CSV table of C-alpha atoms in Angstrom, one decimal:
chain,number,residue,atom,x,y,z
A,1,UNK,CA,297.0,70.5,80.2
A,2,UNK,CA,298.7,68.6,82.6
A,3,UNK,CA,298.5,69.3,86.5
A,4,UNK,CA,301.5,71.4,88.0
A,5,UNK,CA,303.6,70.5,91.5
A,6,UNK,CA,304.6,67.7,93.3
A,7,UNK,CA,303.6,64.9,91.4
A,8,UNK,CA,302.2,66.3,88.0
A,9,UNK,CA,300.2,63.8,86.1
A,10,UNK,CA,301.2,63.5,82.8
A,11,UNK,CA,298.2,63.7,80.3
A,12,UNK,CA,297.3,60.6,78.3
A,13,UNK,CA,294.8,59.4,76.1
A,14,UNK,CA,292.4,57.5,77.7
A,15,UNK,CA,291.6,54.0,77.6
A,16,UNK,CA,295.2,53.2,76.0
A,17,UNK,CA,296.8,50.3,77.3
A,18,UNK,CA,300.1,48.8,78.3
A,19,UNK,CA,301.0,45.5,79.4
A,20,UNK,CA,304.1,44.1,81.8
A,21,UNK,CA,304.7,40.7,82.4
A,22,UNK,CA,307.2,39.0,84.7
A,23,UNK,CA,308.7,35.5,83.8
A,24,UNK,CA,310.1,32.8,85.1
A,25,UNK,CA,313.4,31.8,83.8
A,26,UNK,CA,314.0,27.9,83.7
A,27,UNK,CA,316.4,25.8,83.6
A,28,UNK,CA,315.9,22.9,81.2
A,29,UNK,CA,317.7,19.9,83.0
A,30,UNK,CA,315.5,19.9,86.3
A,31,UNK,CA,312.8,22.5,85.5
A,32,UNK,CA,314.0,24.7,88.4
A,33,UNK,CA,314.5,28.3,88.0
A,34,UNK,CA,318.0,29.5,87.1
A,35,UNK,CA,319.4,32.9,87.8
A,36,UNK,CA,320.4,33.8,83.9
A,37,UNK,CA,318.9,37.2,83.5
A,38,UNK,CA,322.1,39.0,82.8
A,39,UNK,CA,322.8,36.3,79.9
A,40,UNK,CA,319.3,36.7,78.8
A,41,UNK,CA,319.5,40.8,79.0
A,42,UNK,CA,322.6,40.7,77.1
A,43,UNK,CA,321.7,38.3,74.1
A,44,UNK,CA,318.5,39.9,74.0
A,45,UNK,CA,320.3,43.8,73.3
A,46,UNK,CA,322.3,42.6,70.3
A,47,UNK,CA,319.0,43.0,68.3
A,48,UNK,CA,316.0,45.0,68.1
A,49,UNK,CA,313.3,43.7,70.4
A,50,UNK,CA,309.9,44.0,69.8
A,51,UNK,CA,308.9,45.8,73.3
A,52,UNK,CA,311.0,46.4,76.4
A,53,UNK,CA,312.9,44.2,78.5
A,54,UNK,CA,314.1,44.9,81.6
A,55,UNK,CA,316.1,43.2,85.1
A,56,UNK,CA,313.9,42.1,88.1
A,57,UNK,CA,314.5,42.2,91.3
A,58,UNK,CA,316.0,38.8,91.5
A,59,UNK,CA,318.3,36.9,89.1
A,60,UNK,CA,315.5,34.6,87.8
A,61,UNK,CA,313.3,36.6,86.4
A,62,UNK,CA,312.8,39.2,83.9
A,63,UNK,CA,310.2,42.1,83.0
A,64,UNK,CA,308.9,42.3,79.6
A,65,UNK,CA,306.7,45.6,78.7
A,66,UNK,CA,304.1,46.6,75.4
A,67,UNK,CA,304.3,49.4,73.4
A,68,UNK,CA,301.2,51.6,73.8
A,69,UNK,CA,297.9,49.9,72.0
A,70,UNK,CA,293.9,51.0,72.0
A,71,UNK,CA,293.2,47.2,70.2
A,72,UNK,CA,293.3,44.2,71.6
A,73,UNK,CA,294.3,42.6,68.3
A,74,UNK,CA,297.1,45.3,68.4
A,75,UNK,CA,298.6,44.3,72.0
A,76,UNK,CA,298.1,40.4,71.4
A,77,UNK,CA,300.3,40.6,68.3
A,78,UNK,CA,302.8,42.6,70.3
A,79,UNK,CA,302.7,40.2,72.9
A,80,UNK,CA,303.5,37.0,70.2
A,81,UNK,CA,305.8,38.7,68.7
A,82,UNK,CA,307.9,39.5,72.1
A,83,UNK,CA,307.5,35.4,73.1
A,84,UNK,CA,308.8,34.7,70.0
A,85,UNK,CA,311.9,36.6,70.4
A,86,UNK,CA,312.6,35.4,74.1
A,87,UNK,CA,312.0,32.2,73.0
A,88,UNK,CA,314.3,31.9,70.5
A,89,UNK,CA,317.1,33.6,72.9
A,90,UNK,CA,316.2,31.1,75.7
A,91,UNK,CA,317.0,28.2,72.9
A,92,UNK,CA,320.5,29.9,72.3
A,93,UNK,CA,321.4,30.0,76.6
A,94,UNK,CA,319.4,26.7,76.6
A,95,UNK,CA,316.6,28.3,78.8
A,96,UNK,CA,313.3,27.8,79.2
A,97,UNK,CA,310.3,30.5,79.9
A,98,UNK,CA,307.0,30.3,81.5
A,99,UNK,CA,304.7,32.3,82.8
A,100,UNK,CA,302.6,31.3,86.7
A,101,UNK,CA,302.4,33.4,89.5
A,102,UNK,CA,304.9,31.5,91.5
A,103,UNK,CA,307.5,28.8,90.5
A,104,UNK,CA,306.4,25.6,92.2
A,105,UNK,CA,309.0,23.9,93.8
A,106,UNK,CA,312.0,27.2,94.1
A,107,UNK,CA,313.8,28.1,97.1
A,108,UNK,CA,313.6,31.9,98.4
A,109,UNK,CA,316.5,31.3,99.9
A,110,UNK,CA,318.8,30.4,97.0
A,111,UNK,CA,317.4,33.3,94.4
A,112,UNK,CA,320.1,36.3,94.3
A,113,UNK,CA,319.2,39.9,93.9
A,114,UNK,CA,319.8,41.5,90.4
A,115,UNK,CA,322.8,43.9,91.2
A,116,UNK,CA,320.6,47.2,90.8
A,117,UNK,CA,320.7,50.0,93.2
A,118,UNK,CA,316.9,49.8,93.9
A,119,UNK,CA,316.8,46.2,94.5
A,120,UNK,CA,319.5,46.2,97.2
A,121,UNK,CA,318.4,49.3,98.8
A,122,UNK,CA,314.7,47.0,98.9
A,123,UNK,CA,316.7,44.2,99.8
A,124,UNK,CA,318.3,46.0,102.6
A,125,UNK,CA,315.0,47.3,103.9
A,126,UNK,CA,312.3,44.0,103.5
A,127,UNK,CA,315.3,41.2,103.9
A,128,UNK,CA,314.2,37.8,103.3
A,129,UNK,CA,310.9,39.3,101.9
A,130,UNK,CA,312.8,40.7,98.8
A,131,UNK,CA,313.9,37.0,97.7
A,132,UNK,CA,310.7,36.2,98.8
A,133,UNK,CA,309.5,38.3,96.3
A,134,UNK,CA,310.6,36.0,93.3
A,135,UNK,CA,306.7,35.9,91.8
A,136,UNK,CA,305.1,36.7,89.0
A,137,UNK,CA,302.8,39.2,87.8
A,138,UNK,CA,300.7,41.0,85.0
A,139,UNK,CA,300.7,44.6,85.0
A,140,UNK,CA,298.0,46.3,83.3
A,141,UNK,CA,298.3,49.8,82.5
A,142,UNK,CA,295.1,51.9,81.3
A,143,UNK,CA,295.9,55.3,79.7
A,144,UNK,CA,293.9,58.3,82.2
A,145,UNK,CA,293.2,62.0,80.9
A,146,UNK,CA,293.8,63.4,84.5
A,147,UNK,CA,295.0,63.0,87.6
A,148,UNK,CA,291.1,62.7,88.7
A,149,UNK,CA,290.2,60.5,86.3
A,150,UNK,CA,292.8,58.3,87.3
A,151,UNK,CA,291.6,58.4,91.2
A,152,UNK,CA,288.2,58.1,89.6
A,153,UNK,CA,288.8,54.7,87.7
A,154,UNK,CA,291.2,53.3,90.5
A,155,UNK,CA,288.0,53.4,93.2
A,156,UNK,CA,285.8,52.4,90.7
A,157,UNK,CA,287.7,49.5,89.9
A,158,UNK,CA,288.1,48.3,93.3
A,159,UNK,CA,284.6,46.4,93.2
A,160,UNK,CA,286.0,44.6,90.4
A,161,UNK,CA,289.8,43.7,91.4
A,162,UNK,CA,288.6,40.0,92.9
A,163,UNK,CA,287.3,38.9,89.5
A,164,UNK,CA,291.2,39.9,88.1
A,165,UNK,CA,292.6,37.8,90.9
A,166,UNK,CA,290.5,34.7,90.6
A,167,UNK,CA,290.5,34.9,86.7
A,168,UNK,CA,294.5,35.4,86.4
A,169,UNK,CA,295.3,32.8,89.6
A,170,UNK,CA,298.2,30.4,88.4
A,171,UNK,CA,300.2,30.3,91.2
A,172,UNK,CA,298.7,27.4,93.8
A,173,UNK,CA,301.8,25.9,94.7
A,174,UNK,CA,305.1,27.2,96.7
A,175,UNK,CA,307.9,24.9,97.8
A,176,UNK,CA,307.1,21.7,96.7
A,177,UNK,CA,303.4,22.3,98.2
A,178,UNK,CA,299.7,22.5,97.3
A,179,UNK,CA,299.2,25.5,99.0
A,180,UNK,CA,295.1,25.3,98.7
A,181,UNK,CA,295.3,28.9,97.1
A,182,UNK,CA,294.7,29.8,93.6
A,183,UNK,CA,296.8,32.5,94.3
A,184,UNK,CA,299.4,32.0,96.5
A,185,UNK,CA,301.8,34.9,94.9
A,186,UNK,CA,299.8,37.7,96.4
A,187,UNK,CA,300.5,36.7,100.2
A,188,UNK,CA,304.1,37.5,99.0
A,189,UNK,CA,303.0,40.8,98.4
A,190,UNK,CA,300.3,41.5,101.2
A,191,UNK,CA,303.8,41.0,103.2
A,192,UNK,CA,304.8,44.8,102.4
A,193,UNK,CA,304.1,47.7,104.7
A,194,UNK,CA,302.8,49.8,101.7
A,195,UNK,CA,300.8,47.2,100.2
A,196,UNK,CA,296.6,46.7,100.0
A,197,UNK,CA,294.4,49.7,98.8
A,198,UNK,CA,295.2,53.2,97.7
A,199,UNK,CA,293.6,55.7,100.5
A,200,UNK,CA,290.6,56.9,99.0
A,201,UNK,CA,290.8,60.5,97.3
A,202,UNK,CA,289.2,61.6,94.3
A,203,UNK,CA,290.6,64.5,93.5
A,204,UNK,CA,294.4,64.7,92.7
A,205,UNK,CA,295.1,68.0,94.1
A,206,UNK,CA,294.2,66.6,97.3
A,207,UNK,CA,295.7,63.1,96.8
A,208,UNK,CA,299.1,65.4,95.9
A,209,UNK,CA,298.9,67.8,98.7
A,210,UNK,CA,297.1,66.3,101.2
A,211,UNK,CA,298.5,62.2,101.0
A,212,UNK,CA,301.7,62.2,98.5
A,213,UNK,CA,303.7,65.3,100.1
A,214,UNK,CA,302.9,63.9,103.8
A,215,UNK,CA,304.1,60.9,103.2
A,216,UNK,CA,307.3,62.0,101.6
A,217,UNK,CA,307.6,64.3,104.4
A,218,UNK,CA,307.9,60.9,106.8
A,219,UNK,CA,310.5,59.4,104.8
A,220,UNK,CA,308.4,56.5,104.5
A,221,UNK,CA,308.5,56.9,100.6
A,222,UNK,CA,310.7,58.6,98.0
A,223,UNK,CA,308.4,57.9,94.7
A,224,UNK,CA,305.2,56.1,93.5
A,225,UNK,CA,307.1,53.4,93.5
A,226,UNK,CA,307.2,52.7,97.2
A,227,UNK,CA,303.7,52.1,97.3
A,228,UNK,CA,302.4,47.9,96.3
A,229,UNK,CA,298.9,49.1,95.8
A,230,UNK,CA,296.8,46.2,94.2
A,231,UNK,CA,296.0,49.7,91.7
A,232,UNK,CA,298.3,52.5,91.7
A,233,UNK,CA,298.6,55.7,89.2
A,234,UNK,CA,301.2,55.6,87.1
A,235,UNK,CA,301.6,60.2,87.0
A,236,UNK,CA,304.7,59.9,84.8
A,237,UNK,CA,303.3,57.5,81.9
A,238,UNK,CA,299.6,58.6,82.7
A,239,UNK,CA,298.0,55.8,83.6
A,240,UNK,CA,296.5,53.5,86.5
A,241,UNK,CA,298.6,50.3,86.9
A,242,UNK,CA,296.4,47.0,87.7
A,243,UNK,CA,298.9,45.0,89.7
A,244,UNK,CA,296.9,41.7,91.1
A,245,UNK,CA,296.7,39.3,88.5
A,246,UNK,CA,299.3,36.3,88.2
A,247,UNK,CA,301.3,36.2,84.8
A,248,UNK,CA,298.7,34.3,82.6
A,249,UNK,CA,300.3,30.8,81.4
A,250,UNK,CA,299.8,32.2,77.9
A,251,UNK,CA,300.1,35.9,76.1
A,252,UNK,CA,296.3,35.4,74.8
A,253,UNK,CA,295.0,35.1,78.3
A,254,UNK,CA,297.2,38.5,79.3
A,255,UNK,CA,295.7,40.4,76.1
A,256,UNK,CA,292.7,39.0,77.3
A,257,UNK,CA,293.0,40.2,80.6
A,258,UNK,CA,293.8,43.8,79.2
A,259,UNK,CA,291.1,43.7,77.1
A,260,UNK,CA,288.5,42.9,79.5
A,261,UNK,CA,289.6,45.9,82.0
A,262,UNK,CA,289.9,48.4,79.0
A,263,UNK,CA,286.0,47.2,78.4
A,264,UNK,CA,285.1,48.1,82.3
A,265,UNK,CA,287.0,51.2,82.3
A,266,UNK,CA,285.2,52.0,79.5
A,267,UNK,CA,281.6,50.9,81.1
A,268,UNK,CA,283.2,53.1,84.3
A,269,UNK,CA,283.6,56.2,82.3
A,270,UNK,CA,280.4,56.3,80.5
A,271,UNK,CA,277.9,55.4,83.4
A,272,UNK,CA,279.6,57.6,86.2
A,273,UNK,CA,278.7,56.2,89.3
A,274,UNK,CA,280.7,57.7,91.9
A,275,UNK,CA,282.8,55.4,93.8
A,276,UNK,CA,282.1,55.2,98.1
A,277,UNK,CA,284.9,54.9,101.1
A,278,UNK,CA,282.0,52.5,102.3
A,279,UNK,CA,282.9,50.2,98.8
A,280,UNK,CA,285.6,48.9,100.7
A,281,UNK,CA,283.8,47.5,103.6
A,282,UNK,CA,284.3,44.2,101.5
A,283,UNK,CA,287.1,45.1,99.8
A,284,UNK,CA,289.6,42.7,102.0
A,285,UNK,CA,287.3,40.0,102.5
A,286,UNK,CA,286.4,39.4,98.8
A,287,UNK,CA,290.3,39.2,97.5
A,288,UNK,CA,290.6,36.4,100.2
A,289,UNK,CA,287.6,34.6,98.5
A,290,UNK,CA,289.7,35.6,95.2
A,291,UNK,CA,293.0,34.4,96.4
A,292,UNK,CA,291.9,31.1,97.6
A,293,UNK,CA,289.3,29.8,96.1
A,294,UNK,CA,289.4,31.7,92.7
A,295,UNK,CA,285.9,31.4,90.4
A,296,UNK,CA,284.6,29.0,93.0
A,297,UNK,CA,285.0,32.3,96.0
A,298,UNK,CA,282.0,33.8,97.7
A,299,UNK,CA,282.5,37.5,97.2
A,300,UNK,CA,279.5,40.5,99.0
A,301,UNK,CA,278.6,42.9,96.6
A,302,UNK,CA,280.1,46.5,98.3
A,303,UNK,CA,276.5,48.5,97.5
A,304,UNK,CA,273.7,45.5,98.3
A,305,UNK,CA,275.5,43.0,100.1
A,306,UNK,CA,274.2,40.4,98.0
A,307,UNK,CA,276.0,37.3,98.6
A,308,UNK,CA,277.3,35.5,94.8
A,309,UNK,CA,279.8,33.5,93.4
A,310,UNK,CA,283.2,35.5,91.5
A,311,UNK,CA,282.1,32.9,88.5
A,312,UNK,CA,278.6,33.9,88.4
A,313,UNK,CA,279.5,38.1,89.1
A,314,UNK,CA,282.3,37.4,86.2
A,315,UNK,CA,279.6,36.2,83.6
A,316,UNK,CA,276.9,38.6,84.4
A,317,UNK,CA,280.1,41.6,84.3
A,318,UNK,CA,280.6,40.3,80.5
A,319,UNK,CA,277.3,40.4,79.5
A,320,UNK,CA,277.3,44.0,81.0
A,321,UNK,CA,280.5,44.8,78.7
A,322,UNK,CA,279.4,43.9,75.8
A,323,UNK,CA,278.7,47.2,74.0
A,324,UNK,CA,281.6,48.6,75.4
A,325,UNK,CA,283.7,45.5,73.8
A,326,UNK,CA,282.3,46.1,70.6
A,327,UNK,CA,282.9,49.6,70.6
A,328,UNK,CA,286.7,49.0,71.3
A,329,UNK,CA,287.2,45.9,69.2
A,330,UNK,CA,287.8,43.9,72.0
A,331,UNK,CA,284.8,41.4,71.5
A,332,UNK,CA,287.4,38.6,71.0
A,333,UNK,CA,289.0,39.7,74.8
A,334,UNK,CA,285.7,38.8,76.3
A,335,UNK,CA,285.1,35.4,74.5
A,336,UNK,CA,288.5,34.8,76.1
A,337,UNK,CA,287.5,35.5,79.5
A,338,UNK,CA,284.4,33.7,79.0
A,339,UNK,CA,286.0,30.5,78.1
A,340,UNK,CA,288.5,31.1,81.1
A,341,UNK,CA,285.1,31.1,83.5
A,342,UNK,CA,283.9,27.6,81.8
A,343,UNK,CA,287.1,26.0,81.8
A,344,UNK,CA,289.0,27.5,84.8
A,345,UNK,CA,292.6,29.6,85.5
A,346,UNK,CA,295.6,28.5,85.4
A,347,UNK,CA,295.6,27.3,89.2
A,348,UNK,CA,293.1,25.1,87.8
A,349,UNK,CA,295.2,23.8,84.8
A,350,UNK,CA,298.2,23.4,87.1
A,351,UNK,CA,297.1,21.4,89.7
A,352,UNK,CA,295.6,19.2,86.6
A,353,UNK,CA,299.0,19.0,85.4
A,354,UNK,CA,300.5,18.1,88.6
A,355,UNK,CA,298.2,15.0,88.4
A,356,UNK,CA,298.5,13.8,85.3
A,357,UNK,CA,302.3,13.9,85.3
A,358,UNK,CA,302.8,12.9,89.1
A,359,UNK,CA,305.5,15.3,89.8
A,360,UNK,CA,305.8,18.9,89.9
A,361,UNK,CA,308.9,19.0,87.8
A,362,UNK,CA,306.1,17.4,85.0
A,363,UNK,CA,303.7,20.5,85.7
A,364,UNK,CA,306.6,23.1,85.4
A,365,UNK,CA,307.5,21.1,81.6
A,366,UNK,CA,303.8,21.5,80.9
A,367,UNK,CA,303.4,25.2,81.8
A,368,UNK,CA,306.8,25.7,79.5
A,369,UNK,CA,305.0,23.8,76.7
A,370,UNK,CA,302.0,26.2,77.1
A,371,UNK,CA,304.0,29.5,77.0
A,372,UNK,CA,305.8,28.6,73.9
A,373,UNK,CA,301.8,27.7,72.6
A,374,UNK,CA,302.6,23.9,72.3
A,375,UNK,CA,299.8,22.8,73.8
């Protein structure tokens, strides 16, 4: 039965999964993003489409969404099937799509706000930092019985949320520049007030009563929606919403991605090991290792502050999961992930592109190549 009051938390079943992504929308003459999302919106609701697709906050970019899956076959044939269909409707406007955490060589300055209520009243408020805000992420949603198991999984994840950034980092460049990062696009978003960690309650009585209603009380926040957490419940849908990982370059490293986090939540669940306030002693610390030096950062393990490598604490996380994989179906999810250790993100693969073609307009071409699977 779901819980009553403020912010009831709708029942779900748990371990299901969702996935967003938000993508870039190109234009195909000089590779720099164009603000065609009404055009796109519009073509796009003359026929069914297979998922959701919804506005951004600026003009060029849009939000695609999953059905609900427990598979990860399931979701990555979802996921084909939607780049199939914005594919073809980017060939009728003439626009190209691509996925990367940040555009490489776009102006925040020129990018115009979709004409939404919400995104002018953020506009309003954060100012430059809502064009700014023209990145790109994955959201990952995972399907929670309760409100406490939701609290539950979102602490217990927190150990893990560097390995997500450094395995999903695509976005190293901003501006025309190398920015050294693997993950630039989260700096965008450590800009906002409400952004970071959730505050650390376990029960959702208390997180309702004793946080939510508080801070509504302030004015600070109107809805879950104010809040940037890297994780965030999700009460209306159910779920817990991973929010730090790039858009992939690909939909098989998304599934992936999802895949990989049902398996932990699953490994979570079963073992039970209560989640500390001390397990973010590290918490800021390792994301910076995450953010800038991806697989190659130096992350402290919250509980025995053993020093070790994101690639190396990636690796011996998948040998971990692998009953839990199997027991899902989502073996072929951790092969992925695997591979993505050996051969390196998309930061990686960008920044190889970059120098091969000489030019970042030639990386951009590449990374459109690699969404419509080209190459």
């Amino acid at each position: 039965m779901s819980e009553a009051g403020l912010l009831p938390f709708k029942d779900s079943d748990s371990l299901s999964l969702g996935v967003e992504l938000e993508l870039q929308l190109l234009s195909l003459s000089d590779q720099d993003l164009c603000a065609v999302s009404t055009d796109m919106l519009a073509l796009l609701a003359r026929a069914p489409f297979p998922g959701q697709v919804t506005p951004e906050i600026t003009t060029s970019m849009i939000e695609v969404a999953t059905g609900i899956h427990t598979r990860h076959d399931e979701l990555l044939a979802q996921l084909q099937a939607m780049r199939e269909a914005l594919l073809a409707a980017g060939r009728r406007l003439n626009v190209g799509l691509a996925g990367g955490g940040t555009h490489p060589f776009q102006r925040w300055s020129e990018q115009r706000i979709f004409p939404k209520t919400r995104y002018r009243e953020v506009s309003a408020l954060y100012g430059y930092l809502a064009q700014q805000f023209t990145v790109f992420g994955q959201h990952v949603h995972v399907g929670c019985r309760s409100g406490d198991e939701a609290l539950f999984l979102l602490h217990a994840l927190s150990r893990y949320v560097p390995q997500f950034i450094a395995l999903a980092a695509s976005s190293p460049f901003v501006q025309g520049q190398d920015t050294l990062f693997h993950s630039a696009r989260l700096n965008s978003v450590f800009a906002f007030p409400l952004s970071g960690r959730a505050p650390f309650v376990l029960e959702w009585a208390r997180f309702e009563e004793d946080y939510f209603r508080k801070m509504t009380h302030t004015g600070v926040v109107k809805s879950m929606k104010d809040f940037y957490w890297d994780i965030r419940p999700k009460p209306e849908y159910g779920t817990i919403e991973l929010r730090v990982c790039d858009t992939p370059l690909d939909v098989q490293t998304a599934a992936a991605l999802a895949g990989y986090l049902q398996a932990l939540c699953h490994a979570l669940l079963q073992e039970r090991e209560l989640p500390a306030e001390d397990d973010y002693l590290v918490y800021t610390y390792n994301r910076f290792q995450a953010c800038r030096f991806g697989l190659d950062g130096q992350v402290v393990h919250p509980r025995s502050y053993e020093p070790i490598s994101l690639r190396e604490d990636v690796l011996r996380t998948l040998r971990h999961l692998q009953p839990h994989a199997e027991a899902l179906g989502a073996e072929a999810a951790l092969d992925h992930v695997q591979q993505l250790v050996y051969v390196g993100n998309g930061a990686q693969w960008l920044r190889e592109q970059r120098r091969r073609s000489g030019s970042v307009e030639g990386m951009v071409e590449a990374a459109l190549q690699r969404f419509a699977g080209v190459i």
